[in-house]
Short mmCIF file of C-alpha atoms and ligand atoms in Angstrom, two decimals:
data_model
loop_
_atom_site.label_atom_id
_atom_site.label_comp_id
_atom_site.label_asym_id
_atom_site.label_seq_id
_atom_site.Cartn_x
_atom_site.Cartn_y
_atom_site.Cartn_z
CA MET C 295 9.10 45.21 41.20
CA CYS C 296 10.38 47.19 38.31
CA SER C 297 13.67 45.03 37.56
CA ALA C 298 13.49 46.08 34.17
CA SER C 299 14.19 49.60 35.30
CA LEU C 300 17.16 48.33 37.58
CA GLY C 301 18.94 46.70 34.86
CA ILE C 302 22.36 45.54 35.29
CA ASN C 303 23.41 48.45 37.38
CA VAL C 304 26.24 48.25 39.68
CA VAL C 305 25.04 48.73 43.23
CA LEU C 306 27.53 49.16 46.16
CA ILE C 307 25.54 48.29 49.57
CA THR C 308 27.30 49.08 52.75
CA GLY C 309 26.30 47.22 55.61
CA GLY C 310 25.73 43.99 53.15
CA SER C 311 25.98 41.30 56.17
CA SER C 312 22.93 41.27 57.71
CA GLY C 313 19.92 42.55 58.38
CA LEU C 314 18.36 45.47 55.84
CA GLY C 315 21.46 45.25 53.94
CA GLU C 316 21.49 41.45 53.32
CA ALA C 317 17.91 41.96 52.15
CA LEU C 318 18.71 44.68 49.80
CA ALA C 319 21.66 42.86 48.44
CA ARG C 320 19.30 39.93 47.81
CA GLN C 321 16.68 41.46 45.79
CA PHE C 322 18.95 43.97 43.83
CA TYR C 323 20.92 40.65 42.66
CA ASN C 324 17.43 39.05 41.86
CA ALA C 325 16.43 42.22 39.86
CA GLY C 326 19.33 41.49 37.78
CA CYS C 327 21.86 44.09 39.27
CA ARG C 328 25.70 43.46 39.75
CA VAL C 329 26.27 43.67 43.65
CA ILE C 330 29.00 44.65 45.95
CA LEU C 331 28.67 44.25 49.31
CA ALA C 332 30.73 45.99 52.11
CA SER C 333 31.28 46.04 55.60
CA ARG C 334 33.63 44.86 58.41
CA ARG C 335 33.09 41.02 58.95
CA LEU C 336 34.02 39.45 55.75
CA ASP C 337 32.88 36.14 56.83
CA GLU C 338 29.54 37.33 57.13
CA LEU C 339 29.41 39.02 53.65
CA ASN C 340 30.65 35.69 52.29
CA ARG C 341 27.79 33.94 53.88
CA VAL C 342 25.17 36.50 52.55
CA ARG C 343 26.95 36.17 48.87
CA SER C 344 26.76 32.40 48.99
CA ASN C 345 23.26 32.41 50.34
CA ILE C 346 22.24 34.48 47.30
CA MET C 347 23.41 32.59 44.88
CA LYS C 348 21.99 29.30 46.13
CA ASN C 349 18.75 30.86 46.66
CA SER C 350 18.55 32.82 43.59
CA LYS C 351 16.21 32.05 40.77
CA LEU C 352 18.34 33.56 38.27
CA VAL C 353 20.22 31.03 36.48
CA PRO C 354 24.03 32.04 35.70
CA PHE C 355 24.06 33.08 32.30
CA GLN C 356 21.31 35.20 33.00
CA ASN C 357 23.47 37.02 36.00
CA VAL C 358 27.01 36.27 35.44
CA TYR C 359 27.62 38.63 38.08
CA PRO C 360 28.25 36.84 41.71
CA PRO C 361 27.92 39.22 44.42
CA VAL C 362 31.56 40.82 45.24
CA VAL C 363 32.59 41.46 49.32
CA LEU C 364 34.75 44.07 50.18
CA LYS C 365 35.91 44.84 53.76
CA LEU C 366 35.05 48.26 55.00
CA ASP C 367 35.20 49.67 58.22
CA LEU C 368 33.26 53.17 57.98
CA ALA C 369 34.99 54.30 61.48
CA ASP C 370 38.04 53.88 59.53
CA LEU C 371 38.01 57.47 57.80
CA GLN C 372 41.38 57.15 56.15
CA ASN C 373 40.76 53.79 54.33
CA VAL C 374 37.63 55.24 52.67
CA PRO C 375 39.15 56.55 49.70
CA SER C 376 41.11 53.38 48.92
CA PHE C 377 38.12 51.40 49.29
CA ALA C 378 35.92 53.54 47.17
CA ASP C 379 38.75 53.33 44.56
CA GLU C 380 38.80 49.36 44.97
CA ALA C 381 34.99 49.25 44.92
CA TRP C 382 34.74 51.47 41.65
CA LYS C 383 37.61 49.60 39.86
CA ILE C 384 35.32 46.31 40.11
CA TYR C 385 33.43 47.17 37.22
CA HIS C 386 34.72 50.61 36.39
CA ARG C 387 31.49 52.15 37.20
CA ILE C 388 28.81 52.37 40.22
CA ASP C 389 25.11 53.46 39.41
CA ILE C 390 23.93 52.94 42.86
CA LEU C 391 25.31 53.54 46.20
CA VAL C 392 23.36 52.45 48.99
CA ASN C 393 24.75 54.06 52.38
CA ASN C 394 22.88 51.44 54.70
CA ALA C 395 25.27 50.53 57.08
CA GLY C 396 24.86 51.81 60.68
CA ILE C 397 24.57 51.16 64.66
CA SER C 398 22.06 52.07 67.15
CA TYR C 399 22.51 53.53 70.69
CA ARG C 400 20.61 53.16 73.86
CA GLY C 401 21.20 55.47 76.96
CA GLU C 402 21.10 58.75 78.49
CA VAL C 403 23.08 62.06 77.36
CA MET C 404 23.80 62.62 81.02
CA THR C 405 25.69 59.50 81.38
CA THR C 406 26.94 58.83 77.72
CA ASN C 407 30.37 59.27 77.04
CA LEU C 408 31.20 61.82 74.19
CA GLU C 409 33.11 59.22 72.26
CA ILE C 410 30.02 57.32 71.95
CA ASP C 411 28.28 60.24 70.23
CA LEU C 412 31.22 60.67 67.95
CA LYS C 413 31.28 57.22 67.11
CA LEU C 414 27.71 56.91 66.30
CA MET C 415 28.27 60.30 63.76
CA ILE C 416 31.13 58.91 62.28
CA VAL C 417 29.85 55.51 61.35
CA ASN C 418 26.26 56.55 60.64
CA TYR C 419 26.77 60.33 59.02
CA ILE C 420 30.42 61.34 58.00
CA GLY C 421 31.50 57.99 56.73
CA HIS C 422 28.79 58.01 54.31
CA THR C 423 29.41 61.20 53.46
CA ALA C 424 33.10 60.32 52.74
CA LEU C 425 32.26 57.23 50.69
CA THR C 426 29.64 59.79 48.57
CA LYS C 427 32.22 62.60 48.17
CA CYS C 428 34.76 59.67 46.89
CA LEU C 429 32.17 58.47 44.29
CA LEU C 430 30.27 61.28 43.19
CA SER C 431 32.67 62.93 40.48
CA ALA C 432 32.64 59.40 38.96
CA MET C 433 29.00 59.36 38.87
CA VAL C 434 28.94 62.89 37.08
CA GLU C 435 31.51 61.59 34.72
CA GLN C 436 29.80 58.39 33.62
CA GLY C 437 26.36 60.76 33.26
CA ASN C 438 24.13 58.83 36.00
CA GLY C 439 24.16 57.88 39.50
CA HIS C 440 21.72 57.32 42.17
CA ILE C 441 22.81 57.83 46.16
CA VAL C 442 20.16 56.20 48.42
CA VAL C 443 20.73 56.88 51.81
CA ILE C 444 19.01 54.74 54.78
CA SER C 445 17.75 57.08 57.53
CA SER C 446 15.14 56.37 59.89
CA VAL C 447 12.24 57.91 61.22
CA GLN C 448 14.45 59.04 63.84
CA GLY C 449 16.27 61.02 61.22
CA LYS C 450 12.86 63.15 61.34
CA LEU C 451 12.45 63.20 65.05
CA GLY C 452 14.01 62.64 68.28
CA ILE C 453 13.13 60.24 70.93
CA PRO C 454 14.03 59.75 74.43
CA PHE C 455 17.62 57.64 75.17
CA ARG C 456 18.22 57.80 71.05
CA SER C 457 20.32 60.88 71.04
CA ALA C 458 23.54 59.82 69.54
CA TYR C 459 21.38 57.91 66.99
CA SER C 460 18.41 60.59 66.25
CA ALA C 461 21.29 63.24 65.61
CA SER C 462 23.50 61.18 63.06
CA LYS C 463 20.38 60.32 61.19
CA HIS C 464 19.02 64.01 61.29
CA ALA C 465 22.56 64.96 59.86
CA LEU C 466 22.15 62.57 57.06
CA GLU C 467 18.92 63.80 56.06
CA GLY C 468 20.10 67.41 56.03
CA PHE C 469 23.32 66.57 54.12
CA PHE C 470 21.57 64.27 51.57
CA ASP C 471 18.55 66.68 51.18
CA THR C 472 21.29 69.51 50.26
CA LEU C 473 23.43 67.45 48.01
CA ARG C 474 20.23 66.07 46.02
CA ALA C 475 19.36 69.76 44.62
CA GLU C 476 23.19 70.33 44.00
CA VAL C 477 23.45 67.26 41.74
CA ALA C 478 20.04 67.27 39.91
CA ASP C 479 21.60 68.90 36.77
CA TYR C 480 24.05 66.14 36.37
CA ASN C 481 21.53 63.06 36.41
CA VAL C 482 22.69 61.92 39.99
CA LYS C 483 19.55 61.17 42.05
CA VAL C 484 19.17 61.22 45.84
CA THR C 485 16.70 59.13 47.71
CA VAL C 486 16.38 59.33 51.31
CA VAL C 487 14.52 56.28 53.13
CA SER C 488 12.82 56.91 56.59
CA PRO C 489 11.97 53.61 57.75
CA GLY C 490 10.44 52.50 61.17
CA TYR C 491 11.27 49.47 62.95
CA ILE C 492 12.78 46.65 61.31
CA ARG C 493 13.32 43.11 62.55
CA THR C 494 17.10 42.82 62.19
CA ASN C 495 20.08 42.70 64.96
CA LEU C 496 20.33 46.42 65.14
CA SER C 497 19.04 46.88 68.61
CA VAL C 498 21.10 43.79 69.57
CA ASN C 499 24.38 45.37 68.14
CA ALA C 500 23.63 48.79 69.64
CA LEU C 501 25.92 50.70 71.69
CA THR C 502 25.26 51.88 75.37
CA GLY C 503 26.28 55.17 76.91
CA ASP C 504 29.70 53.47 78.16
CA GLY C 505 30.36 51.75 74.83
CA ARG C 506 29.35 48.34 75.79
CA VAL C 507 26.79 46.56 73.47
CA TYR C 508 23.51 46.64 74.40
CA GLY C 509 23.06 42.87 73.48
CA LEU C 510 18.99 42.70 73.67
CA THR C 511 16.31 42.91 71.15
CA ASP C 512 13.83 45.63 72.38
CA PRO C 513 9.99 44.58 71.81
CA THR C 514 9.91 47.46 69.30
CA THR C 515 12.56 45.84 66.91
CA ALA C 516 10.79 42.50 67.26
CA ASN C 517 7.29 43.57 66.35
CA GLY C 518 9.12 45.53 63.39
CA MET C 519 8.53 44.89 59.76
CA SER C 520 10.62 42.14 57.98
CA PRO C 521 14.09 43.23 56.26
CA ASN C 522 12.57 41.72 53.31
CA TYR C 523 9.35 44.04 53.11
CA ALA C 524 11.47 46.93 53.69
CA ALA C 525 13.76 46.28 51.40
CA SER C 526 11.42 45.73 48.55
CA GLU C 527 9.46 49.03 49.57
CA ILE C 528 13.08 50.66 48.67
CA LEU C 529 13.72 48.91 45.51
CA GLU C 530 10.34 50.10 44.29
CA SER C 531 11.49 53.86 45.48
CA VAL C 532 14.96 53.52 43.86
CA ALA C 533 13.27 52.49 40.46
CA ALA C 534 10.39 55.34 40.56
CA GLU C 535 13.51 57.72 41.56
CA ASP C 536 11.61 59.05 44.82
CA GLU C 537 13.37 61.77 46.52
CA GLU C 538 12.34 60.33 49.99
CA VAL C 539 10.21 57.88 51.53
CA VAL C 540 8.73 56.89 54.89
CA ILE C 541 8.57 53.06 55.41
CA ALA C 542 6.55 53.16 58.64
CA GLY C 543 2.93 52.33 59.88
CA PHE C 544 0.28 54.80 60.88
CA GLY C 545 1.76 55.34 64.47
CA ALA C 546 5.23 56.67 63.19
CA LYS C 547 3.83 58.49 60.24
CA THR C 548 1.61 60.31 62.60
CA ALA C 549 4.22 61.28 65.00
CA ILE C 550 5.91 62.99 62.10
CA LEU C 551 2.85 64.90 60.91
CA LEU C 552 2.57 66.06 65.13
CA ARG C 553 5.92 66.81 65.22
CA ALA C 554 5.82 69.19 62.01
CA LEU C 555 2.29 70.80 62.95
CA TRP C 556 1.91 70.55 66.51
CA PRO C 557 5.23 70.20 68.22
CA SER C 558 4.60 71.51 71.97
CA MET C 559 1.97 68.37 72.03
CA TYR C 560 4.87 66.04 70.62
CA PHE C 561 7.31 67.20 73.02
CA LYS C 562 4.86 66.43 75.83
CA ILE C 563 4.36 63.20 74.68
CA MET C 564 8.32 62.66 74.37
CA ASN C 565 8.43 63.83 77.98
CA SER C 566 6.14 61.31 79.23
CA ARG C 567 7.61 58.60 77.22
CA ALA C 568 11.22 59.55 79.00
CA ARG C 569 9.56 59.17 82.18
CA ARG C 570 8.22 55.97 81.53
CA GLY C 571 11.38 54.66 79.63
CA ARG C 572 13.92 55.70 82.44
CA PRO C 573 13.08 52.89 84.76
CA ASN C 574 13.25 50.19 81.92
CA LEU C 575 16.78 51.65 80.55
CA LEU C 576 18.29 51.53 84.19
CA ASN C 577 17.24 48.01 84.92
CA LYS C 578 18.47 46.78 81.58
CA ALA C 579 21.74 48.36 81.95
CA LYS C 580 22.24 46.75 85.60
CA GLU C 581 21.15 43.34 84.07
CA GLN C 582 23.95 43.67 81.61
N1 LIG B 162 16.46 47.87 62.32
C1 LIG B 162 15.56 48.80 62.68
O1 LIG B 162 14.58 49.29 63.07
C2 LIG B 162 16.00 50.24 61.60
C3 LIG B 162 15.14 51.31 61.44
C4 LIG B 162 15.40 52.18 60.99
C5 LIG B 162 16.55 52.39 60.13
N2 LIG B 162 17.57 51.28 60.02
C6 LIG B 162 18.58 51.43 59.51
O2 LIG B 162 18.94 50.28 58.64
C7 LIG B 162 20.44 50.19 58.47
C8 LIG B 162 20.84 48.74 58.28
O3 LIG B 162 20.58 48.07 59.77
P1 LIG B 162 20.12 46.95 60.15
O4 LIG B 162 18.86 47.17 60.81
O5 LIG B 162 20.00 46.05 59.34
O6 LIG B 162 20.71 46.50 61.60
P2 LIG B 162 22.06 45.31 61.35
O7 LIG B 162 21.47 43.71 60.89
O8 LIG B 162 22.56 45.36 62.68
O9 LIG B 162 23.13 45.46 60.40
C9 LIG B 162 23.96 46.81 60.19
C10 LIG B 162 24.91 46.58 59.41
O10 LIG B 162 26.08 47.73 59.46
C11 LIG B 162 27.19 47.37 59.00
N3 LIG B 162 27.91 48.00 60.14
C12 LIG B 162 28.07 48.39 61.45
N4 LIG B 162 28.99 48.95 61.77
C13 LIG B 162 29.99 49.34 60.54
C14 LIG B 162 31.18 49.86 60.29
N5 LIG B 162 31.99 50.70 61.25
N6 LIG B 162 31.83 49.77 59.05
C15 LIG B 162 31.30 49.26 58.17
N7 LIG B 162 29.74 48.79 58.39
C16 LIG B 162 29.31 48.51 59.50
C17 LIG B 162 27.26 45.81 59.91
O11 LIG B 162 28.18 44.96 59.44
P3 LIG B 162 29.54 44.69 59.91
O12 LIG B 162 29.08 44.46 61.48
O13 LIG B 162 30.01 43.39 59.37
O14 LIG B 162 30.42 45.51 59.93
C18 LIG B 162 25.83 45.38 59.29
O15 LIG B 162 25.93 44.94 57.98
C19 LIG B 162 21.13 51.38 59.37
O16 LIG B 162 21.50 52.40 58.96
C20 LIG B 162 19.86 51.40 60.62
O17 LIG B 162 20.11 52.69 61.18
C21 LIG B 162 17.35 50.36 60.99
C1 LIG B 163 21.37 38.25 64.77
O1 LIG B 163 22.80 37.93 64.84
C2 LIG B 163 22.76 36.28 65.06
C3 LIG B 163 24.44 36.20 65.61
O2 LIG B 163 25.19 36.72 64.56
C4 LIG B 163 22.35 35.60 63.89
O3 LIG B 163 22.05 34.15 64.25
C5 LIG B 163 20.97 36.03 63.47
O4 LIG B 163 20.60 35.33 62.29
C6 LIG B 163 20.69 37.24 63.39
N1 LIG B 163 19.32 37.77 63.62
C7 LIG B 163 18.97 38.70 62.05
C8 LIG B 163 17.48 38.92 62.45
O5 LIG B 163 19.45 39.06 61.61
#
């Protein structure tokens, strides 16, 4: 870990109350950064905050900046500018913005309410676009900035029964690839991160086509990498100022290559995956 190069940067992390965001918060804190954590559940953010401080090897005089927690609902776009203002005013700068918050989805296009497509698009994509726009000119003025975007392998390829999620992650990658070029001359960096499965509550918290909470941990998620592993890879990529990074195993990386080089084969494989996955999905929906 290049903690020296991450230094005392101010890091704002959305979705800092659990999973990957929680692991990122801990690791940025332990690297000496001043962290600000934001999400909807203040009680969970406070739990993360005290855990981080309790378990940190840093002694207080090395890091005199305990994590700060702020309430943020990305679905509430009107409140994003005042949130950004509040976050910026804590240290009068934000060096690293980690757009991490997100929700997942399980369902079939044919039976999914449009509100769900909208919800995923707003929380996973537009909310972070709005927040980034609010902080961009301050970053340009302060002469540096780093925007880290947590996408997914599903931001690079679509898989069955994940339409709204995959769409929102594709949108993120398109938007932030464009932004990277536009702000390169202002010393603002953009790192797009595409992880494979991580062992978090993302699948439990996923929304179904009718807006219910999915409530189950899928085997793919249960067998995923640890949030700590993903977070340490992300910190390395941030320190190295990588433009993008895919944090995934051989299977997912091969799928991305196949999608690019032999799309017809990739689509055939997805067709059979949909055929095999449909009964499973319908059973789980019935169990609920
Ligand atoms: N787990 C995986 O397999 C995987 C794979 C690839 C990419 N990712 C990405 O990693 C990121 C973190 O997810 P995770 O796996 O750590 O899942 P998680 O444990 O469910 O965490 C999601 C985080 O997002 C926050 N959030 C949800 N809705 C929000 C809203 N409307 N406004 C503000 N914050 C909101 C949640 O906090 P509150 O509930 O307190 O608001 C929570 O902190 C997501 O972008 C996800 O797409 C995950
Ligand atoms: C998932 O959520 C439950 C209930 O909030 C919590 O006890 C558990 O630690 C979470 N699991 C992970 C992997 O974050």
